Amino acid sequence: MSKRFDELFGEIVSVLRHDWAGAALYGDRLDPRYYNQSIGQAWKDGSLDELLFMRHVSQMLACTGDRRLRLSLRPSDTYTPSRPGFFVRRYGDALYVTAVTDEDRLAVGDRIDKINGGTPEEHRRRIQKNFFYADEPEREDWLGLLKMAEHIDVTHPDGSGEHMELRAYPAAPVLPAAPRVVSAAEGVILDLRNLPDIDEDGLMSLLPLVCRTDTPLSGLVDTELFVNYTRRNCIVRAAALQALPDTEDYVAELAAKAGRGMLYEDAGDDTVIPGAADKPVVVLTDTWTRDGAETLALAAKRAGAYLIGRPTLGTIDLCGDVSYELDERYVLTWSTAITKTAREGAGVFGRGVAPDLYIPWTPGECSQDTLMTAARDHISAL
C-alpha cells in the first residue's frame, strides 16, 4: 500500500481504538485486518485511488454499527459528493422506493428487483461483511451500495419493467425539521417518522407536549455521560473552539483533562419541563427517526406516551461528535462521549427506542399511511 494510504489507515484505526467513545462496547465489531488487506490488494492491482480508499474505510466503519462514524472526502475537480436521488427499503428479496428526491424516472412504490444484475439477497450473501448497519431487512441501509451501483432492474406498480442506468445527483445537506403534530379532541399524534433531526431549541419546545406533569429534564433525556478525554480528542475539540468567543475557560479545561480518558460528567441541570399534555399522546416512530427526533421519542416513552411503529435508528447513545482533518482531502468524524445508560448496557445503540405497538414495514405503506391509521384507531378506542 502507498505510504500515504497506509498512514491514513493506521491513523483511522488508532482513532477507533483509542478516541472513539464506542470502542469499549462496540470495538469488537472492528476488523481492520480484512480492510487493510482489501486496500493493499487494490493498491497492488492499480485500482486504489482516493474514492476507493474512502469506500473501503466507510464499509469498515459501517460494520461497527455506528451510523455517526464517517469518513468524508472533500470535493475536488475529480470528485463531487453524490446521492442516487431516491431512498429505498428492503422487503423480502426486493427494494422498494420510499422517497424520491431527484430521480424523476422513479416513483414511490417502484420495486427494485436487481442491482447490477444481483438481487438484494445475492448481494448480502456475496459481501463478506455487513456494512448495511443491521441484520433486520427493514433496518438495512442500502444507500452505500446504490451509490456505487451502475444499473438497476425496476418493476413499476403497473407491472411494467425497466432496466435503468443510475445517475449521480449532488448530495444535499440534511437540515433540522419540525415534526407533524395532529391534534384531535381525543388525543395528540406526534409524527417523528423520517425526521432528519430536531435542533435543541425545537426539542425543548416540544417536550411539554409529551409530559402530563412537570418533569425534570434528567428524567426524560440522558444527561449523565462518560466523556473520553484522550489527548487527540482534547486537541481536536480545542481547535474547533478557538474561533468561537468566550471559550477560553473551556479550552483550559480541555488542556487540564487531556490524556485522562473516560471521565464521568452530568450535563444536566435543574431544568423542569412543564407538563402541557392534557390528553393522550401517541408518537409515531420509524427506523429513520434519529438524533434529536430519537431523543424526543425516548423522552415521550419515559413520560408515558404510547409509541406506534418501528424501533428508532439507535444513534443517541453516542454524542460529542468531532471532525478531524486527516489531511487536505479526508475528514474523519467520531463521537467522544457515551451515555451512562449505554455504558451500563441499557442503551439504544443498534436497536433503537422500541415502540409499544410494533407494526412491521410492508410495501403497502408506499400508498397507505398504516401507522397514522393505527394511531387514530388507538386514540378512538381510549
Coordinates of C-alpha atoms in Angstrom, one line a residue:
M1 CA 0.0 0.0 0.0
S2 CA 1.3 3.5 -0.7
K3 CA 2.8 5.3 2.3
R4 CA 0.0 8.0 2.3
F5 CA -2.9 5.5 2.4
D6 CA -1.0 3.3 4.8
E7 CA -0.5 6.1 7.2
L8 CA -4.1 7.3 6.8
F9 CA -5.5 3.9 7.5
G10 CA -3.3 3.5 10.6
E11 CA -4.4 6.8 12.0
I12 CA -8.1 6.0 11.4
V13 CA -7.7 2.6 13.2
S14 CA -5.9 4.4 16.1
V15 CA -8.8 6.8 16.5
L16 CA -11.3 3.9 16.5
R17 CA -9.3 2.0 19.2
H18 CA -8.5 5.0 21.5
D19 CA -10.6 8.1 20.8
W20 CA -13.9 6.8 19.6
A21 CA -16.3 6.7 22.6
G22 CA -17.9 3.5 21.4
A23 CA -14.7 1.5 21.4
A24 CA -15.1 -0.2 24.8
L25 CA -18.6 -1.5 24.0
Y26 CA -18.6 -2.0 20.2
G27 CA -14.9 -2.2 19.3
D28 CA -15.2 -6.0 18.8
R29 CA -17.0 -5.3 15.6
L30 CA -14.0 -3.6 14.2
D31 CA -11.9 -5.8 11.8
P32 CA -9.2 -3.6 10.3
R33 CA -7.1 -6.5 9.0
Y34 CA -9.7 -7.5 6.5
Y35 CA -10.0 -4.0 5.1
N36 CA -6.2 -3.4 5.3
Q37 CA -5.8 -6.4 3.0
S38 CA -8.5 -5.3 0.7
I39 CA -7.0 -1.8 0.3
G40 CA -3.5 -3.4 -0.1
Q41 CA -4.8 -5.6 -2.9
A42 CA -6.4 -2.7 -4.6
W43 CA -3.0 -0.8 -4.5
K44 CA -1.2 -3.9 -6.0
D45 CA -3.6 -4.2 -8.9
G46 CA -3.5 -0.4 -9.6
S47 CA -7.1 0.4 -8.8
L48 CA -6.6 2.2 -5.5
D49 CA -7.5 5.9 -5.6
E50 CA -8.9 8.4 -3.1
L51 CA -12.5 7.4 -3.7
L52 CA -11.9 3.7 -3.5
F53 CA -10.0 4.2 -0.2
M54 CA -12.9 6.1 1.2
R55 CA -15.3 3.4 0.2
H56 CA -13.3 0.6 1.8
V57 CA -12.9 2.6 5.1
S58 CA -16.6 3.6 5.1
Q59 CA -17.5 0.0 4.9
M60 CA -15.2 -0.8 7.8
L61 CA -16.8 2.0 9.8
A62 CA -20.3 0.8 8.9
C63 CA -19.5 -2.7 10.3
T64 CA -19.2 -1.2 13.7
G65 CA -22.9 -0.3 13.6
D66 CA -22.2 3.3 14.5
R67 CA -24.0 5.5 12.0
R68 CA -22.3 8.6 13.3
L69 CA -18.8 7.4 12.3
R70 CA -17.9 8.6 8.9
L71 CA -15.0 9.4 6.6
S72 CA -15.6 12.3 4.2
L73 CA -13.7 13.2 1.0
R74 CA -13.5 16.9 0.2
P75 CA -14.9 17.9 -3.2
S76 CA -12.4 18.4 -5.9
D77 CA -12.1 18.6 -9.7
T78 CA -12.4 14.8 -9.8
Y79 CA -14.9 14.2 -7.0
T80 CA -18.3 15.6 -6.1
P81 CA -20.3 14.1 -3.1
S82 CA -23.4 12.5 -4.6
R83 CA -26.5 10.5 -3.9
P84 CA -28.7 8.3 -6.0
G85 CA -31.7 10.6 -5.9
F86 CA -34.1 8.2 -4.1
F87 CA -34.5 6.2 -0.9
V88 CA -35.4 2.5 -0.6
R89 CA -36.4 -0.1 2.0
R90 CA -36.0 -3.8 1.7
Y91 CA -38.9 -6.2 1.9
G92 CA -38.4 -9.8 1.0
D93 CA -35.8 -10.0 -1.8
A94 CA -36.5 -6.6 -3.3
L95 CA -36.0 -3.0 -2.5
Y96 CA -39.0 -0.6 -2.6
V97 CA -38.7 3.1 -3.4
T98 CA -40.0 5.0 -0.4
A99 CA -39.0 8.6 -1.3
V100 CA -37.7 10.4 -4.4
T101 CA -35.5 13.5 -4.2
D102 CA -34.0 13.9 -7.6
E103 CA -34.6 10.7 -9.8
D104 CA -37.7 11.6 -11.9
R105 CA -37.6 8.2 -13.6
L106 CA -38.7 6.5 -10.3
A107 CA -41.7 6.9 -8.1
V108 CA -42.7 5.8 -4.6
G109 CA -43.8 2.2 -4.7
D110 CA -41.5 1.1 -7.5
R111 CA -39.8 -2.2 -6.8
I112 CA -36.1 -2.7 -7.5
D113 CA -35.5 -6.4 -8.2
K114 CA -31.8 -6.3 -9.1
I115 CA -28.8 -4.1 -8.5
N116 CA -26.0 -4.6 -11.0
G117 CA -27.7 -7.9 -12.0
G118 CA -28.0 -9.3 -8.5
T119 CA -30.9 -9.5 -6.1
P120 CA -30.6 -7.9 -2.6
E121 CA -30.2 -11.3 -1.0
E122 CA -27.5 -12.3 -3.5
H123 CA -25.6 -9.1 -2.6
R124 CA -25.9 -9.9 1.1
R125 CA -24.5 -13.4 0.5
R126 CA -21.7 -12.2 -1.7
I127 CA -20.5 -9.4 0.6
Q128 CA -18.4 -10.9 3.4
K129 CA -19.0 -8.0 5.8
N130 CA -22.3 -6.4 7.0
F131 CA -22.0 -2.8 6.1
F132 CA -25.8 -2.4 5.9
Y133 CA -25.8 -1.4 9.6
A134 CA -28.4 -4.0 10.5
D135 CA -29.4 -7.7 10.3
E136 CA -33.2 -6.9 10.0
P137 CA -34.2 -6.2 6.4
E138 CA -36.4 -3.2 7.2
R139 CA -33.5 -1.6 9.1
E140 CA -30.8 -2.1 6.5
D141 CA -29.2 0.9 4.8
W142 CA -28.7 0.3 1.1
L143 CA -27.6 3.9 0.2
G144 CA -23.9 3.0 0.2
L145 CA -24.4 0.1 -2.3
L146 CA -26.7 2.1 -4.5
K147 CA -24.2 5.0 -4.7
M148 CA -21.7 2.5 -6.1
A149 CA -24.1 0.7 -8.4
E150 CA -24.3 1.3 -12.2
H151 CA -27.7 0.0 -13.0
I152 CA -30.9 -1.5 -11.6
D153 CA -33.9 -3.5 -12.8
V154 CA -37.2 -2.0 -11.8
T155 CA -40.8 -3.2 -11.7
H156 CA -43.3 -0.4 -11.7
P157 CA -46.7 -0.7 -9.8
D158 CA -48.5 -1.3 -13.2
G159 CA -46.4 -4.4 -13.8
S160 CA -44.1 -2.9 -16.4
G161 CA -40.4 -3.4 -16.1
E162 CA -37.4 -1.2 -16.9
H163 CA -33.6 -1.5 -16.9
M164 CA -32.2 1.7 -15.7
E165 CA -28.7 3.2 -15.7
L166 CA -28.3 5.0 -12.5
R167 CA -27.3 8.7 -12.3
A168 CA -25.5 10.5 -9.6
Y169 CA -27.0 13.7 -8.1
P170 CA -25.3 16.3 -5.9
A171 CA -25.5 15.5 -2.2
A172 CA -27.6 18.0 -0.2
P173 CA -27.2 18.9 3.5
V174 CA -29.7 17.4 6.0
L175 CA -31.4 20.2 7.8
P176 CA -33.4 20.1 11.1
A177 CA -37.2 19.9 10.6
A178 CA -40.3 20.2 12.7
P179 CA -42.4 17.1 13.4
R180 CA -46.0 16.9 12.3
V181 CA -48.4 17.3 15.2
V182 CA -52.0 16.1 14.7
S183 CA -54.3 17.3 17.4
A184 CA -57.9 16.0 17.9
A185 CA -60.5 16.1 20.7
E186 CA -59.5 12.7 21.9
G187 CA -55.7 13.0 21.8
V188 CA -52.5 14.2 20.1
I189 CA -50.4 12.4 17.5
L190 CA -46.7 13.4 17.2
D191 CA -45.2 12.1 14.0
L192 CA -41.5 11.6 14.2
R193 CA -41.1 9.4 11.2
N194 CA -38.3 10.1 8.6
L195 CA -37.4 13.2 10.6
P196 CA -33.7 14.0 10.0
D197 CA -33.2 16.0 13.2
I198 CA -34.7 18.4 15.7
D199 CA -32.4 21.2 17.0
E200 CA -32.1 21.8 20.7
D201 CA -34.5 24.7 20.8
G202 CA -37.1 22.7 18.9
L203 CA -36.6 19.8 21.2
M204 CA -37.1 21.9 24.3
S205 CA -40.2 23.5 22.9
L206 CA -41.8 20.0 22.1
L207 CA -41.0 18.2 25.4
P208 CA -44.0 19.8 27.2
L209 CA -46.3 18.2 24.6
V210 CA -45.4 14.7 25.9
C211 CA -45.5 15.5 29.6
R212 CA -48.6 15.3 31.7
T213 CA -47.0 16.7 34.8
D214 CA -43.9 18.9 35.5
T215 CA -40.9 16.6 34.9
P216 CA -37.2 17.1 35.5
L217 CA -35.3 17.2 32.2
S218 CA -33.0 14.5 33.6
G219 CA -35.9 12.1 33.8
L220 CA -36.6 12.5 30.1
V221 CA -33.2 12.5 28.4
D222 CA -29.8 11.0 29.3
T223 CA -27.8 13.8 30.8
E224 CA -25.2 11.6 32.5
L225 CA -22.2 10.9 30.2
F226 CA -18.8 9.4 30.1
V227 CA -16.5 11.7 28.0
N228 CA -13.3 10.3 26.5
Y229 CA -10.6 12.9 27.3
T230 CA -7.8 11.4 25.2
R231 CA -5.2 13.9 24.0
R232 CA -6.3 13.7 20.4
N233 CA -10.0 14.4 21.4
C234 CA -9.0 17.4 23.5
I235 CA -6.8 18.8 20.8
V236 CA -9.5 18.4 18.1
R237 CA -12.2 19.9 20.4
A238 CA -10.0 22.8 21.5
A239 CA -9.1 23.6 17.9
A240 CA -12.8 23.8 17.0
L241 CA -13.4 26.2 19.9
Q242 CA -10.6 28.6 19.0
A243 CA -12.7 30.6 16.5
L244 CA -15.6 31.0 19.0
P245 CA -15.9 33.8 21.5
D246 CA -15.7 33.3 25.3
T247 CA -14.3 29.7 25.2
E248 CA -11.0 30.3 26.9
D249 CA -12.1 28.6 30.2
Y250 CA -13.4 25.5 28.3
V251 CA -10.2 25.3 26.3
A252 CA -8.2 25.4 29.5
E253 CA -10.4 22.7 31.0
L254 CA -9.7 20.5 28.0
A255 CA -5.9 21.0 28.4
A256 CA -6.2 20.0 32.1
K257 CA -8.1 16.8 31.3
A258 CA -6.2 15.8 28.2
G259 CA -5.0 12.2 28.5
R260 CA -7.2 11.2 31.4
G261 CA -9.5 9.0 29.3
M262 CA -13.1 8.4 30.2
L263 CA -14.5 10.8 32.8
Y264 CA -18.0 10.9 34.3
E265 CA -20.0 14.2 33.7
D266 CA -23.5 15.2 34.3
A267 CA -24.6 17.6 31.6
G268 CA -28.0 18.2 33.1
D269 CA -29.2 21.0 35.4
D270 CA -32.3 21.8 37.4
T271 CA -34.4 22.4 34.3
V272 CA -38.0 21.2 34.8
I273 CA -40.2 20.6 31.7
P274 CA -43.7 21.9 32.3
G275 CA -46.5 19.4 31.7
A276 CA -48.8 20.5 28.9
A277 CA -50.3 17.2 27.8
D278 CA -53.9 17.3 28.9
K279 CA -55.0 14.3 26.7
P280 CA -53.4 11.0 25.5
V281 CA -50.3 11.3 23.3
V282 CA -49.4 8.9 20.6
V283 CA -45.9 9.1 19.0
L284 CA -45.2 7.6 15.5
T285 CA -41.7 6.3 15.1
D286 CA -39.8 4.6 12.3
T287 CA -36.3 3.2 11.6
W288 CA -35.1 6.6 10.3
T289 CA -36.2 8.5 13.4
R290 CA -32.8 9.7 14.6
D291 CA -30.8 12.2 16.5
G292 CA -33.0 14.9 18.1
A293 CA -36.1 13.2 16.9
E294 CA -35.0 10.0 18.6
T295 CA -34.2 11.9 21.8
L296 CA -37.8 13.2 21.7
A297 CA -39.2 9.7 21.1
L298 CA -37.3 8.3 24.1
A299 CA -38.4 11.2 26.3
A300 CA -42.0 10.7 25.2
K301 CA -41.8 7.0 26.1
R302 CA -40.4 7.8 29.5
A303 CA -43.2 10.4 30.0
G304 CA -45.8 7.7 29.3
A305 CA -46.7 8.4 25.7
Y306 CA -47.8 5.5 23.6
L307 CA -45.4 4.7 20.7
I308 CA -46.5 3.1 17.4
G309 CA -44.4 2.0 14.5
R310 CA -40.8 0.6 14.3
P311 CA -37.8 1.0 16.6
T312 CA -35.9 4.2 16.0
L313 CA -32.4 4.3 14.5
G314 CA -30.4 3.9 17.7
T315 CA -27.9 6.8 17.3
I316 CA -28.3 8.8 20.6
D317 CA -26.1 6.7 22.9
L318 CA -23.0 8.3 21.4
C319 CA -22.6 12.1 21.3
G320 CA -20.0 14.9 21.4
D321 CA -19.1 14.4 17.7
V322 CA -15.8 15.9 16.4
S323 CA -14.4 16.2 12.9
Y324 CA -10.7 15.9 12.3
E325 CA -8.8 16.7 9.1
L326 CA -6.6 13.7 8.5
D327 CA -5.0 15.5 5.6
E328 CA -6.1 18.1 3.0
R329 CA -8.5 15.6 1.4
Y330 CA -10.1 13.5 4.2
V331 CA -12.1 14.3 7.3
L332 CA -12.9 11.7 9.9
T333 CA -15.9 12.2 12.3
W334 CA -16.4 10.3 15.5
S335 CA -18.2 10.6 18.9
T336 CA -16.2 11.4 22.0
A337 CA -18.9 10.7 24.6
I338 CA -21.3 7.9 25.6
T339 CA -24.3 8.0 27.8
K340 CA -24.1 6.4 31.3
T341 CA -27.2 4.4 30.3
A342 CA -25.5 2.9 27.3
R343 CA -22.3 2.2 29.2
E344 CA -24.4 0.2 31.7
G345 CA -25.8 -1.9 28.8
A346 CA -29.3 -0.3 28.7
G347 CA -28.8 2.0 25.7
V348 CA -30.5 2.0 22.3
F349 CA -27.4 1.5 20.1
G350 CA -28.3 -0.6 17.1
R351 CA -31.8 -1.4 18.3
G352 CA -33.5 2.0 18.8
V353 CA -36.3 3.0 21.1
A354 CA -38.9 0.2 21.0
P355 CA -42.5 1.1 20.2
D356 CA -45.3 -0.1 22.4
L357 CA -47.1 -1.3 19.3
Y358 CA -44.7 -2.7 16.6
I359 CA -46.1 -2.7 13.1
P360 CA -43.6 -4.2 10.5
W361 CA -42.9 -2.3 7.4
T362 CA -44.6 -3.6 4.2
P363 CA -44.8 -2.1 0.7
G364 CA -48.4 -1.2 1.4
E365 CA -47.1 1.8 3.2
C366 CA -45.9 3.3 -0.1
S367 CA -49.6 4.1 -0.8
Q368 CA -51.3 4.0 2.6
D369 CA -50.4 5.6 6.0
T370 CA -50.8 2.5 8.1
L371 CA -49.2 3.9 11.2
M372 CA -51.3 7.1 11.2
T373 CA -54.4 4.9 10.9
A374 CA -53.3 2.8 13.8
A375 CA -52.7 5.9 15.9
R376 CA -56.2 7.3 15.2
D377 CA -57.7 3.9 16.0
H378 CA -55.8 3.7 19.3
I379 CA -56.9 7.2 20.4
S380 CA -60.5 6.4 19.4
A381 CA -60.5 3.2 21.5
L382 CA -59.4 5.0 24.7

